[in-house]
Coordinates of C-alpha atoms in Angstrom, one line a residue:
M1 CA 166.0 -18.0 -135.2
T2 CA 163.2 -15.3 -136.7
A3 CA 164.8 -14.5 -140.1
L4 CA 163.8 -10.9 -140.4
P5 CA 162.1 -9.7 -143.7
R6 CA 163.9 -8.4 -146.8
N7 CA 164.3 -4.1 -146.8
F8 CA 161.1 -2.6 -147.1
I9 CA 162.5 0.3 -149.9
S10 CA 164.5 -2.0 -151.5
D11 CA 165.4 -5.6 -152.4
T12 CA 168.6 -5.4 -150.5
A13 CA 169.1 -8.3 -148.2
V14 CA 168.9 -7.2 -144.2
A15 CA 170.9 -8.9 -142.0
T16 CA 169.6 -10.6 -139.4
P17 CA 170.9 -9.6 -136.3
S18 CA 172.7 -12.9 -133.4
S19 CA 172.8 -13.4 -129.9
G20 CA 175.4 -12.7 -128.1
P21 CA 176.6 -13.7 -125.3
S22 CA 174.8 -11.7 -122.8
G23 CA 171.5 -12.5 -124.9
S24 CA 171.2 -9.8 -126.4
L25 CA 171.6 -8.3 -129.3
K26 CA 174.4 -7.6 -131.2
S27 CA 173.9 -3.9 -132.8
F28 CA 173.2 -3.5 -135.6
P29 CA 175.7 -2.8 -138.4
A30 CA 175.8 0.8 -139.1
G31 CA 174.7 1.7 -142.9
T32 CA 172.5 -1.4 -144.0
G33 CA 169.8 0.6 -143.8
L34 CA 167.0 -1.6 -142.3
W35 CA 163.9 0.5 -143.3
E36 CA 165.3 3.8 -142.3
R37 CA 165.9 4.6 -146.0
R38 CA 169.3 6.1 -145.9
V39 CA 168.3 9.2 -144.6
S40 CA 171.2 10.1 -142.3
T41 CA 172.8 13.8 -143.0
R42 CA 176.0 11.8 -144.6
R43 CA 174.5 9.3 -146.5
T44 CA 171.1 9.1 -148.6
A45 CA 169.9 6.1 -151.0
A46 CA 170.1 6.9 -154.4
P47 CA 170.1 9.7 -156.8
A48 CA 166.5 11.1 -156.3
A49 CA 166.1 11.1 -152.9
A50 CA 169.8 13.1 -152.2
L51 CA 168.5 15.7 -154.7
W52 CA 165.4 15.9 -152.6
N53 CA 166.8 16.2 -150.3
F54 CA 169.4 19.0 -151.1
A55 CA 166.3 21.2 -152.1
L56 CA 164.6 21.0 -148.9
S57 CA 167.4 21.6 -147.2
L58 CA 168.3 24.4 -149.7
I59 CA 164.5 25.8 -149.1
G60 CA 165.5 25.9 -145.4
I61 CA 168.5 27.6 -145.9
F62 CA 166.3 30.3 -147.3
L63 CA 164.2 30.8 -144.8
G64 CA 165.3 31.0 -141.7
F65 CA 167.8 33.2 -143.2
G66 CA 165.3 35.0 -144.8
I67 CA 166.8 35.5 -148.4
F68 CA 163.2 35.2 -149.8
P69 CA 159.5 35.9 -148.5
L70 CA 158.0 32.8 -146.0
G71 CA 155.0 33.6 -149.7
I72 CA 157.5 33.0 -151.9
C73 CA 158.5 30.0 -150.7
A74 CA 154.8 28.4 -150.7
A75 CA 154.0 29.8 -154.0
S76 CA 150.3 30.1 -152.3
A77 CA 147.5 32.4 -154.1
A78 CA 145.1 31.5 -151.7
P79 CA 145.2 34.6 -148.3
T80 CA 145.6 32.1 -145.5
P81 CA 142.3 32.1 -143.6
P82 CA 142.0 33.1 -139.9
P83 CA 143.9 30.3 -137.3
P84 CA 140.5 28.3 -135.3
R85 CA 140.1 29.0 -132.0
I86 CA 140.2 25.4 -131.1
L87 CA 142.6 23.3 -131.5
Y88 CA 141.3 19.0 -131.4
N89 CA 143.3 16.5 -131.0
N90 CA 142.5 12.7 -132.0
D91 CA 144.8 10.4 -130.6
T92 CA 143.3 7.7 -132.9
Y93 CA 144.4 5.0 -130.1
N94 CA 140.7 6.0 -128.2
I95 CA 138.9 4.3 -131.2
L96 CA 139.7 1.4 -129.7
S97 CA 139.0 2.4 -125.2
S98 CA 136.6 5.3 -125.9
S99 CA 134.5 4.6 -128.7
T100 CA 131.1 5.0 -128.2
C101 CA 131.3 2.7 -131.6
A102 CA 129.5 -0.9 -131.3
P103 CA 131.9 -3.3 -131.0
G104 CA 131.7 -4.5 -134.4
A105 CA 132.6 -1.6 -136.0
T106 CA 135.1 -1.1 -138.1
V107 CA 138.5 1.2 -137.7
P108 CA 137.4 3.4 -140.4
D109 CA 133.7 3.7 -139.1
R110 CA 135.4 4.3 -135.8
L111 CA 137.4 6.9 -136.7
R112 CA 134.5 9.2 -138.6
A113 CA 132.8 8.6 -135.2
S114 CA 135.8 10.1 -133.0
I115 CA 135.4 13.3 -135.7
D116 CA 131.9 13.9 -136.0
E117 CA 131.4 14.2 -132.3
A118 CA 133.3 16.5 -132.0
L119 CA 131.9 18.5 -134.4
P120 CA 132.4 22.3 -133.4
F121 CA 128.6 23.1 -132.8
G122 CA 127.8 19.5 -131.7
R123 CA 125.5 17.8 -134.3
A124 CA 123.9 21.2 -135.1
V125 CA 126.7 20.8 -137.9
S126 CA 125.3 19.7 -141.7
P127 CA 127.7 18.1 -143.8
K128 CA 129.1 20.1 -147.0
P129 CA 131.6 19.1 -149.3
P130 CA 135.1 20.4 -149.4
P131 CA 136.0 24.5 -150.4
S132 CA 137.2 24.7 -153.8
T133 CA 140.6 25.7 -152.1
G134 CA 141.2 22.3 -150.5
T135 CA 140.8 24.6 -147.5
G136 CA 138.5 25.1 -144.4
T137 CA 138.1 29.1 -144.1
G138 CA 138.0 31.2 -140.3
A139 CA 136.4 27.4 -139.2
P140 CA 135.8 27.7 -135.2
L141 CA 137.8 23.9 -134.7
A142 CA 140.2 22.3 -136.7
H143 CA 141.0 18.7 -136.0
V144 CA 144.1 17.4 -135.4
L145 CA 145.2 13.9 -136.1
S146 CA 147.9 11.9 -134.0
P147 CA 148.1 9.0 -135.8
G148 CA 149.7 6.7 -134.0
N149 CA 153.0 7.2 -131.7
A150 CA 154.8 7.9 -135.4
W151 CA 157.6 4.2 -134.8
V152 CA 155.0 2.8 -137.1
P153 CA 153.2 4.5 -139.9
W154 CA 149.2 4.4 -139.1
W155 CA 149.4 6.4 -143.4
K156 CA 150.7 4.5 -147.0
S157 CA 154.5 4.9 -146.2
T158 CA 157.5 4.2 -147.8
H159 CA 159.8 5.0 -145.2
Y160 CA 158.7 2.1 -143.4
P161 CA 155.5 0.6 -144.4
A162 CA 152.7 -0.6 -142.0
D163 CA 151.6 -3.4 -144.2
K164 CA 155.2 -5.0 -143.9
H165 CA 155.9 -4.0 -140.7
Y166 CA 152.3 -5.8 -139.1
R167 CA 152.8 -9.0 -141.5
W168 CA 156.5 -9.1 -140.0
F169 CA 155.3 -8.7 -136.1
T170 CA 152.5 -11.5 -136.9
E171 CA 155.2 -13.8 -138.3
T172 CA 157.7 -13.5 -134.8
T173 CA 154.9 -13.1 -132.2
G174 CA 152.5 -15.9 -133.7
L175 CA 149.8 -12.8 -132.3
A176 CA 147.2 -10.9 -134.6
P177 CA 147.2 -7.8 -134.8
D178 CA 144.7 -5.5 -133.5
P179 CA 142.5 -4.1 -135.3
I180 CA 143.8 -0.8 -136.3
G181 CA 146.8 -3.2 -137.3
Q182 CA 145.2 -5.5 -139.3
Y183 CA 143.5 -3.0 -141.3
L184 CA 146.7 -1.8 -141.8
L185 CA 147.8 -4.9 -142.7
D186 CA 144.8 -5.1 -145.0
G187 CA 145.9 -2.0 -146.8
G188 CA 144.1 0.8 -145.1
D189 CA 145.4 4.8 -144.5
L190 CA 144.0 5.9 -141.8
V191 CA 145.5 9.5 -142.2
A192 CA 144.1 9.4 -146.0
E193 CA 140.2 8.3 -144.4
F194 CA 140.8 11.2 -141.7
V195 CA 141.7 13.9 -144.6
S196 CA 139.1 12.8 -146.3
H197 CA 136.3 13.0 -143.6
C198 CA 137.5 16.3 -142.2
R199 CA 137.0 17.6 -145.9
R200 CA 133.4 15.8 -146.3
R201 CA 132.6 17.6 -142.8
G202 CA 134.5 21.4 -143.7
I203 CA 136.4 20.9 -140.4
P204 CA 140.4 21.7 -141.7
P205 CA 142.4 18.6 -140.6
L206 CA 145.8 18.8 -139.4
V207 CA 148.2 15.8 -138.8
S208 CA 150.0 15.4 -135.0
I209 CA 153.9 13.4 -135.8
R210 CA 155.0 12.5 -131.8
L211 CA 158.8 13.2 -132.2
N212 CA 160.0 11.3 -129.1
D213 CA 157.3 8.8 -128.4
Y214 CA 157.6 6.4 -124.9
H215 CA 154.2 4.2 -124.9
G216 CA 154.8 1.3 -125.3
A217 CA 158.5 0.8 -124.5
E218 CA 158.6 -1.5 -121.7
S219 CA 157.6 -4.2 -124.2
M220 CA 161.2 -4.4 -125.9
D221 CA 162.4 -7.2 -124.2
W222 CA 159.3 -9.6 -125.0
L223 CA 159.9 -8.6 -128.9
R224 CA 163.9 -9.2 -128.9
S225 CA 162.7 -12.4 -127.4
A226 CA 159.9 -13.5 -129.9
M227 CA 162.8 -12.1 -132.7
R228 CA 165.4 -14.7 -131.3
G229 CA 162.3 -17.5 -131.4
R230 CA 161.6 -17.3 -128.2
R231 CA 158.2 -16.6 -127.8
P232 CA 157.4 -15.7 -123.9
A233 CA 154.8 -17.9 -122.2
G234 CA 151.3 -17.1 -121.5
N235 CA 149.4 -14.1 -122.0
L236 CA 150.7 -10.9 -123.6
P237 CA 151.6 -8.7 -120.9
F238 CA 151.2 -5.5 -122.6
A239 CA 148.6 -3.4 -124.3
L240 CA 149.1 -5.3 -127.6
V241 CA 148.5 -1.8 -129.8
E242 CA 151.1 -0.4 -128.1
T243 CA 153.5 -3.6 -128.6
A244 CA 152.9 -4.3 -131.9
S245 CA 153.7 -0.6 -132.9
Q246 CA 157.4 -0.7 -132.1
S247 CA 158.5 -0.6 -135.0
L248 CA 162.2 -3.0 -136.2
P249 CA 164.4 0.3 -136.3
R250 CA 163.1 0.7 -133.0
L251 CA 164.3 -2.6 -131.6
L252 CA 167.4 -2.8 -133.7
R253 CA 168.9 0.3 -133.4
A254 CA 170.3 0.2 -129.6
G255 CA 173.1 2.9 -130.0
W256 CA 170.6 5.5 -130.6
Q257 CA 168.5 5.0 -127.4
L258 CA 168.7 8.5 -125.4
H259 CA 169.3 7.0 -121.6
P260 CA 171.3 3.3 -120.2
E261 CA 169.0 0.8 -118.9
P262 CA 167.7 1.6 -115.8
A263 CA 170.3 -0.5 -112.7
W264 CA 167.3 -3.0 -112.4
H265 CA 167.0 -4.0 -115.3
R266 CA 170.6 -4.3 -116.0
A267 CA 171.0 -6.7 -113.0
A268 CA 167.9 -8.8 -113.7
S269 CA 168.6 -11.7 -115.9
P270 CA 166.7 -12.1 -119.4
A271 CA 163.3 -14.1 -117.7
E272 CA 163.1 -11.2 -114.5
R273 CA 163.4 -8.2 -117.0
L274 CA 160.3 -9.9 -119.1
R275 CA 158.0 -9.9 -115.7
L276 CA 159.4 -6.6 -114.0
S277 CA 159.0 -4.5 -117.2
A278 CA 155.0 -5.7 -117.3
Q279 CA 154.8 -3.8 -113.5
R280 CA 153.6 0.0 -113.4
E281 CA 156.1 0.9 -111.2
K282 CA 159.5 -0.3 -113.6
R283 CA 157.6 0.9 -116.7
S284 CA 157.8 3.8 -116.1
S285 CA 161.7 3.8 -115.6
L286 CA 162.3 1.7 -119.0
R287 CA 159.9 4.0 -121.1
H288 CA 162.6 7.3 -120.7
A289 CA 165.6 5.0 -121.4
R290 CA 164.3 4.0 -124.3
I291 CA 163.4 7.1 -126.8
W292 CA 166.3 8.2 -129.0
N293 CA 169.1 10.7 -128.8
W294 CA 168.2 13.7 -130.9
A295 CA 172.2 14.8 -130.7
I296 CA 172.4 11.8 -133.4
P297 CA 171.9 13.7 -136.4
E298 CA 170.7 10.3 -138.0
V299 CA 167.6 10.4 -135.5
P300 CA 166.0 13.8 -136.9
A301 CA 167.0 13.2 -140.4
Y302 CA 164.6 9.4 -139.9
K303 CA 161.7 11.4 -138.6
L304 CA 161.6 14.0 -141.2
G305 CA 161.5 10.8 -143.7
F306 CA 157.9 10.7 -142.1
I307 CA 157.0 14.0 -142.0
R308 CA 157.7 14.6 -145.7
E309 CA 155.9 12.0 -147.2
I310 CA 152.6 13.1 -144.7
C311 CA 153.2 16.7 -146.4
A312 CA 154.0 15.8 -149.8
G313 CA 151.1 12.2 -149.6
Y314 CA 147.8 14.5 -147.9
D315 CA 145.8 17.5 -148.3
I316 CA 146.3 19.0 -144.8
D317 CA 145.8 22.1 -143.6
G318 CA 148.9 21.6 -140.8
L319 CA 151.2 20.1 -139.6
E320 CA 151.9 19.6 -135.8
L321 CA 155.4 18.9 -134.3
D322 CA 154.9 17.5 -130.9
F323 CA 157.3 17.9 -128.7
M324 CA 155.6 16.7 -125.5
R325 CA 155.9 13.0 -126.6
W326 CA 158.1 12.2 -125.0
P327 CA 159.7 16.0 -123.8
D328 CA 163.1 14.4 -123.5
F329 CA 165.7 14.5 -126.4
F330 CA 169.0 15.5 -125.1
P331 CA 171.9 13.9 -123.0
K332 CA 172.3 15.6 -120.0
N333 CA 175.7 17.0 -121.1
T334 CA 174.2 18.3 -124.5
A335 CA 175.2 22.1 -124.4
G336 CA 171.9 24.3 -124.6
A337 CA 173.6 25.8 -128.0
D338 CA 173.4 22.4 -129.6
R339 CA 170.2 21.4 -128.8
E340 CA 169.2 25.1 -129.9
A341 CA 170.9 24.2 -133.5
V342 CA 169.2 20.6 -133.9
M343 CA 165.2 22.0 -133.5
L344 CA 166.1 24.7 -134.7
D345 CA 167.1 23.0 -138.5
F346 CA 164.5 20.2 -137.8
I347 CA 162.1 23.2 -137.5
R348 CA 163.5 25.0 -140.7
Q349 CA 163.3 21.3 -142.6
T350 CA 159.8 20.8 -141.4
R351 CA 158.5 24.2 -142.9
A352 CA 160.5 23.9 -145.7
A353 CA 159.0 20.5 -146.4
L354 CA 155.6 21.6 -146.1
D355 CA 156.1 24.5 -148.6
A356 CA 157.6 22.5 -150.9
T357 CA 154.7 20.4 -151.1
T358 CA 151.7 23.2 -151.0
P359 CA 149.7 23.6 -154.7
P360 CA 150.3 26.3 -155.8
D361 CA 146.4 26.9 -154.9
R362 CA 146.7 26.9 -151.8
H363 CA 147.1 28.9 -148.8
R364 CA 149.9 28.5 -147.3
R365 CA 150.1 25.6 -144.8
W366 CA 150.2 26.2 -141.1
L367 CA 153.0 24.5 -139.0
V368 CA 152.2 24.3 -135.0
V369 CA 154.8 23.5 -132.2
R370 CA 153.5 21.8 -129.0
I371 CA 155.2 22.7 -126.7
P372 CA 156.0 23.3 -122.2
A373 CA 153.2 25.9 -121.2
R374 CA 156.1 26.5 -118.6
A375 CA 158.9 28.5 -120.4
S376 CA 161.3 26.6 -117.8
G377 CA 161.0 23.8 -120.0
F378 CA 162.4 25.3 -123.5
A379 CA 165.9 25.2 -122.5
P380 CA 166.2 21.5 -122.3
L381 CA 164.0 21.1 -125.2
G382 CA 166.6 23.4 -127.1
I383 CA 163.3 25.6 -127.9
N384 CA 164.2 29.0 -129.2
L385 CA 161.3 30.2 -129.9
R386 CA 161.8 33.4 -131.4
A387 CA 164.3 32.0 -133.8
W388 CA 161.5 29.3 -134.4
L389 CA 159.0 32.1 -135.7
R390 CA 161.5 33.1 -137.8
A391 CA 162.1 30.1 -139.2
G392 CA 158.0 29.2 -140.0
V393 CA 156.5 28.1 -137.3
D394 CA 152.7 29.7 -137.0
L395 CA 150.9 28.3 -134.4
V396 CA 152.2 27.5 -131.0
N397 CA 150.3 25.2 -128.2
L398 CA 151.2 25.5 -125.2
S399 CA 150.8 22.1 -123.6
C400 CA 150.5 20.8 -120.4
H401 CA 151.6 17.7 -120.8
Y402 CA 148.3 15.9 -119.2
T403 CA 146.6 17.6 -116.5
T404 CA 145.1 20.6 -117.0
D405 CA 147.3 23.7 -115.3
Q406 CA 144.7 26.6 -115.1
Q407 CA 147.4 29.1 -113.4
A408 CA 151.4 27.8 -113.7
A409 CA 151.1 28.6 -117.3
D410 CA 153.1 31.4 -118.6
I411 CA 150.5 32.0 -121.4
K412 CA 150.7 35.9 -120.6
K413 CA 154.5 36.0 -120.5
I414 CA 155.0 33.9 -123.8
C415 CA 152.1 36.3 -125.8
R416 CA 153.5 39.6 -124.9
A417 CA 157.4 38.1 -125.9
H418 CA 155.9 37.6 -128.8
P419 CA 153.1 39.7 -130.5
G420 CA 150.2 38.7 -132.8
V421 CA 151.4 35.3 -133.0
P422 CA 148.3 32.9 -132.1
V423 CA 149.1 31.3 -129.4
Y424 CA 146.6 28.4 -127.2
L425 CA 146.5 27.2 -123.9
E426 CA 145.7 23.1 -123.6
L427 CA 143.0 21.7 -121.9
T428 CA 142.8 17.9 -120.9
Q429 CA 140.0 15.7 -119.0
T430 CA 142.5 16.0 -115.7
T431 CA 142.8 18.5 -113.4
S432 CA 144.5 16.2 -111.3
S433 CA 146.0 13.3 -111.9
S434 CA 147.1 11.7 -107.9
L435 CA 143.7 11.4 -106.9
P436 CA 143.9 8.4 -104.3
G437 CA 141.2 6.4 -104.6
A438 CA 140.0 7.8 -108.1
P439 CA 140.5 5.8 -111.6
H440 CA 143.7 6.1 -112.5
G441 CA 144.2 8.9 -110.0
Q442 CA 142.2 11.1 -112.0
R443 CA 139.7 13.9 -110.8
L444 CA 138.0 14.3 -114.1
A445 CA 137.9 18.6 -115.4
T446 CA 134.8 20.0 -114.7
P447 CA 132.7 22.4 -118.0
G448 CA 133.1 24.8 -115.3
E449 CA 137.0 23.9 -114.8
L450 CA 137.5 24.5 -118.6
L451 CA 135.9 26.8 -119.5
T452 CA 137.2 29.4 -116.8
T453 CA 140.4 28.5 -118.2
A454 CA 140.1 29.2 -121.4
H455 CA 138.8 32.5 -120.0
L456 CA 141.3 33.5 -118.2
A457 CA 143.8 32.5 -121.5
Y458 CA 141.7 34.8 -123.4
S459 CA 142.0 37.6 -121.3
R460 CA 146.1 36.8 -121.9
G461 CA 146.8 37.1 -125.1
A462 CA 145.5 33.4 -126.1
R463 CA 144.0 33.4 -129.8
G464 CA 142.3 30.1 -128.1
V465 CA 142.6 26.7 -126.8
S466 CA 143.4 23.1 -127.7
L467 CA 142.3 20.0 -126.3
F468 CA 144.0 17.2 -125.7
N469 CA 142.7 13.2 -124.2
F470 CA 139.5 15.0 -124.6
A471 CA 137.6 11.4 -125.5
Y472 CA 139.2 9.6 -122.3
Y473 CA 136.6 11.2 -120.2
R474 CA 134.7 7.4 -120.8
L475 CA 137.5 5.6 -119.5
F476 CA 138.6 6.9 -116.7
G477 CA 134.9 8.3 -115.4
K478 CA 133.5 6.8 -112.1
T479 CA 130.2 7.8 -112.8
A480 CA 127.3 7.2 -115.4
A481 CA 127.6 10.6 -116.8
D482 CA 131.3 10.4 -117.1
A483 CA 130.9 6.9 -119.1
A484 CA 128.2 9.3 -121.1
G485 CA 131.0 10.9 -122.6
P486 CA 133.2 14.4 -122.7
P487 CA 131.8 17.3 -122.3
F488 CA 131.1 18.0 -126.5
D489 CA 128.4 20.9 -125.9
I490 CA 130.7 23.2 -124.6
L491 CA 133.2 23.2 -127.5
E492 CA 131.0 26.4 -129.2
T493 CA 131.4 28.2 -126.1
L494 CA 135.0 27.9 -125.8
A495 CA 135.1 29.3 -128.6
D496 CA 133.7 32.2 -128.1
P497 CA 135.6 34.6 -125.7
A498 CA 132.8 37.0 -125.2
R499 CA 130.5 34.2 -124.4
L500 CA 133.0 32.6 -122.0
A501 CA 133.1 35.9 -120.4
R502 CA 130.0 35.8 -119.2
C503 CA 129.9 32.0 -118.4
P504 CA 130.3 31.3 -114.0
Q505 CA 133.7 31.2 -113.0
E506 CA 135.8 27.4 -111.0
W507 CA 139.7 28.3 -110.9
F508 CA 141.8 26.1 -109.1
L509 CA 145.4 25.2 -108.4
S510 CA 146.2 21.7 -108.9
H511 CA 149.2 19.7 -109.0
A512 CA 149.9 19.7 -112.3
T513 CA 153.4 18.1 -113.9
N514 CA 154.5 19.9 -116.8
P515 CA 157.5 17.7 -117.9
P516 CA 160.5 19.2 -118.4
S517 CA 159.5 22.5 -116.7
E518 CA 160.2 23.8 -113.2
P519 CA 157.7 22.5 -110.6
S520 CA 154.6 25.0 -110.2
E521 CA 154.5 27.0 -107.4
F522 CA 151.8 25.3 -105.8
T523 CA 153.6 22.3 -106.5
R524 CA 156.7 23.2 -104.4
H525 CA 154.4 24.6 -101.3
R526 CA 151.9 22.2 -100.9
K527 CA 153.5 20.4 -97.7
H528 CA 152.4 23.2 -95.0
A529 CA 153.8 23.3 -91.5
S530 CA 152.2 24.3 -88.2
G531 CA 152.5 27.8 -87.1
K532 CA 154.4 28.5 -90.5
P533 CA 151.7 30.7 -92.9
L534 CA 152.2 29.7 -96.7
T535 CA 150.6 31.7 -99.5
H536 CA 149.4 31.0 -103.4
A537 CA 148.3 32.8 -105.7
L538 CA 145.5 32.5 -108.5
D539 CA 145.2 34.6 -111.6
L540 CA 142.1 36.5 -111.7
A541 CA 139.8 37.4 -114.8
P542 CA 136.7 39.1 -114.0
P543 CA 133.7 38.5 -115.9
A544 CA 132.0 40.4 -118.6
V545 CA 130.2 42.0 -115.8
G546 CA 133.0 42.1 -112.5
W547 CA 131.7 39.7 -109.9
R548 CA 128.4 40.8 -108.2
A549 CA 128.7 37.7 -105.6
D550 CA 130.4 36.6 -103.1
A551 CA 132.5 33.5 -103.8
T552 CA 133.4 30.3 -102.3
L553 CA 136.7 28.6 -101.7
R554 CA 137.2 25.3 -100.7
V555 CA 140.8 23.8 -99.6
Q556 CA 141.1 20.7 -99.8
F557 CA 143.7 18.1 -98.0
T558 CA 144.9 14.6 -98.6
R559 CA 143.9 13.4 -95.1
P560 CA 141.5 14.7 -92.7
L561 CA 142.8 17.2 -90.5
A562 CA 141.4 16.0 -86.9
G563 CA 140.5 19.2 -85.8
A564 CA 143.1 21.1 -85.8
A565 CA 142.3 24.6 -86.4
V566 CA 143.7 26.5 -90.0
T567 CA 143.3 30.2 -90.7
A568 CA 143.1 31.5 -94.0
T569 CA 143.3 35.6 -95.4
F570 CA 142.2 36.4 -99.3
N571 CA 144.5 39.3 -100.2
G572 CA 145.0 40.1 -96.6
R573 CA 141.7 40.2 -95.4
A574 CA 140.9 37.3 -92.7
V575 CA 138.1 34.4 -93.8
S576 CA 136.5 32.5 -91.6
P577 CA 134.8 29.1 -92.3
S578 CA 131.5 29.0 -93.9
R579 CA 128.1 26.3 -93.6
A580 CA 129.2 25.3 -96.3
R581 CA 132.3 23.7 -94.9
S582 CA 131.3 19.7 -95.9
A583 CA 130.6 21.0 -99.4
T584 CA 133.2 19.5 -101.9
V585 CA 134.2 20.8 -105.8
S586 CA 132.2 18.8 -108.3
Q587 CA 133.9 15.7 -107.3
P588 CA 134.9 14.4 -103.5
P589 CA 138.9 15.0 -102.7
L590 CA 139.5 12.3 -100.9
P591 CA 137.9 7.9 -101.0
A592 CA 134.9 7.0 -99.1
A593 CA 137.0 5.9 -96.5
A594 CA 137.1 8.8 -94.7
A595 CA 134.2 8.8 -92.8
D596 CA 133.4 12.4 -93.7
N597 CA 135.0 14.9 -96.5
N598 CA 134.3 17.8 -94.7
N599 CA 137.3 17.1 -91.5
A600 CA 139.8 17.6 -95.2
T601 CA 137.7 20.3 -96.6
L602 CA 138.6 24.2 -95.3
A603 CA 135.4 26.1 -96.7
C604 CA 135.0 30.0 -96.7
T605 CA 132.9 32.5 -98.2
I606 CA 134.7 35.4 -99.9
P607 CA 133.0 39.1 -100.1
A608 CA 133.2 40.3 -104.2
S609 CA 134.7 43.3 -103.2
T610 CA 138.0 41.4 -102.2
L611 CA 138.3 39.7 -105.3
K612 CA 140.7 41.5 -107.4
P613 CA 141.7 41.1 -111.2
G614 CA 145.2 39.7 -112.0
P615 CA 147.4 38.2 -108.9
N616 CA 145.1 37.3 -106.1
K617 CA 146.9 36.1 -102.3
L618 CA 145.4 33.4 -100.4
T619 CA 147.8 32.8 -97.1
L620 CA 146.8 29.7 -95.1
T621 CA 148.4 28.8 -91.7
L622 CA 147.7 25.0 -89.4
A623 CA 147.7 26.2 -85.9
P624 CA 150.5 25.2 -83.2
G625 CA 151.4 22.1 -82.4
A626 CA 148.7 20.8 -85.7
A627 CA 150.3 17.6 -87.5
P628 CA 152.0 18.9 -91.3
A629 CA 149.2 18.6 -93.9
E630 CA 149.7 18.4 -97.7
L631 CA 147.2 20.5 -100.3
H632 CA 145.6 18.3 -102.3
Y633 CA 143.1 21.0 -104.4
I634 CA 142.1 24.5 -104.1
S635 CA 139.1 25.9 -105.7
L636 CA 137.4 28.9 -106.0
T637 CA 133.9 29.7 -107.2
A638 CA 132.6 32.7 -108.3
Q639 CA 130.0 34.8 -110.4

């Protein structure tokens, strides 16, 4: 059996877990403090830590009940600059998989390149020294770094030191760490490098903390086997960077797991578990089960330990709490009021940590929340947005989770409910992740689709947009143009509502999930039966000068229609197939196996006079006797 290292925080020896009769790890004894720094709400590690926790909690109470103004808490002399128009997320993983750097480039070089390529106005932006206040002033773009999965800190941490973690990983598994792990093992600090480079470029740096990330959880059986001294033979069947970033507290705190292991896992032998967990279809069930249960007080307290050292240790302009990786925090039987109480307390303590560590000459540092774009997802996560705003949230990032969702986001409703609050709508590299024959099933978003979605967001009250997974155009692209990189040339336009209003428009409806939200109207009505009309709504915002030309509507099904007739009306007006029947949107909806994609695409001309601001209704009817058909995509191009 591989002996575990001594406690990373103190010199107290840590008990080595042993194997039970079934071969699973015994429950790790409560209170032994394996790199958790005793951040439980019931225990503290030392008097100094107790005073720190008490002070921040007291500030959080004052903030939550409004006993004194937020500005006094921050003791800030500098005025807060206007929020940026664009929040650009950098997940850090992309510097290994989707970087333009040469193979031998160092991790810092790769990180700096990932910042430079997303400069708000391309390469025309000149590097400049940081302002005297240490912050950007009204910058069009803020760079938001997600330093890994936030289980293993990719920064200098006393809460759970990365160098000691990767040393343990190497000694336990016999594997060399991934390049980021090696950089941290050698004493590197990704957050410090990120902040320093953003300051040199004059870009506000923010850090995003993933609160319950599930990536890599499928490798935990493999790691636990290695911990018992039984290193599995053969090549590592999982991504090394994700496997190496599973922390020891996560491996040993089985009692904090949110859901039971899936039935197939419980029924399998240890050897079968290792084999099955590497299969794509089994991976998702393991990931969902093994995130942590936030109804256990020690769990949010553990995350707060990371947040406090980020706030205290780095010259950031703000912190984002990412509730979308993964958006599941409570057992199903947890009452809604209990969910809200846990999350509101977490928001208050995060705000207190930001304010307590803000220098007197600095402006108020932004607290951002990344939450579902559909309001139906709020209750499962314990989100009471009005209470969160009173507790100190500054910016609201409405996330599509993974697939850009132009039509189903509740941005208009949320902006109206919270006037004056800066709200952002998230855009990603894909508009559909269920495209047959495409890499990972992805239809990449066109520049026009992103620009039109941003135009709609501004028209419905948004402050700006956020970009997520933008670097992965390279990883999932199918053409040389895709591999060349994301459309960074649209960043300037995304930050300019007036310019967006002059752009050609590409509207679309697709099957975009937004967990834990309810399915969209399009998803619920994708399957068409013969003779039964179904209506789909498209919310349109006109260009600055109105629509001056006829639009083209394309309705794409998942299979050829075999000559079956489809009738369509748009805002009650019958429309007929046009000569553009064989045309498709920027990417084909079906793989090449379909002899003629036009057989799966209905194309119609929509007179400009038929289009109207706000909801537009498209009604489709399959001819009697036709086989059922399923929609894949609806697009409307207009000028």
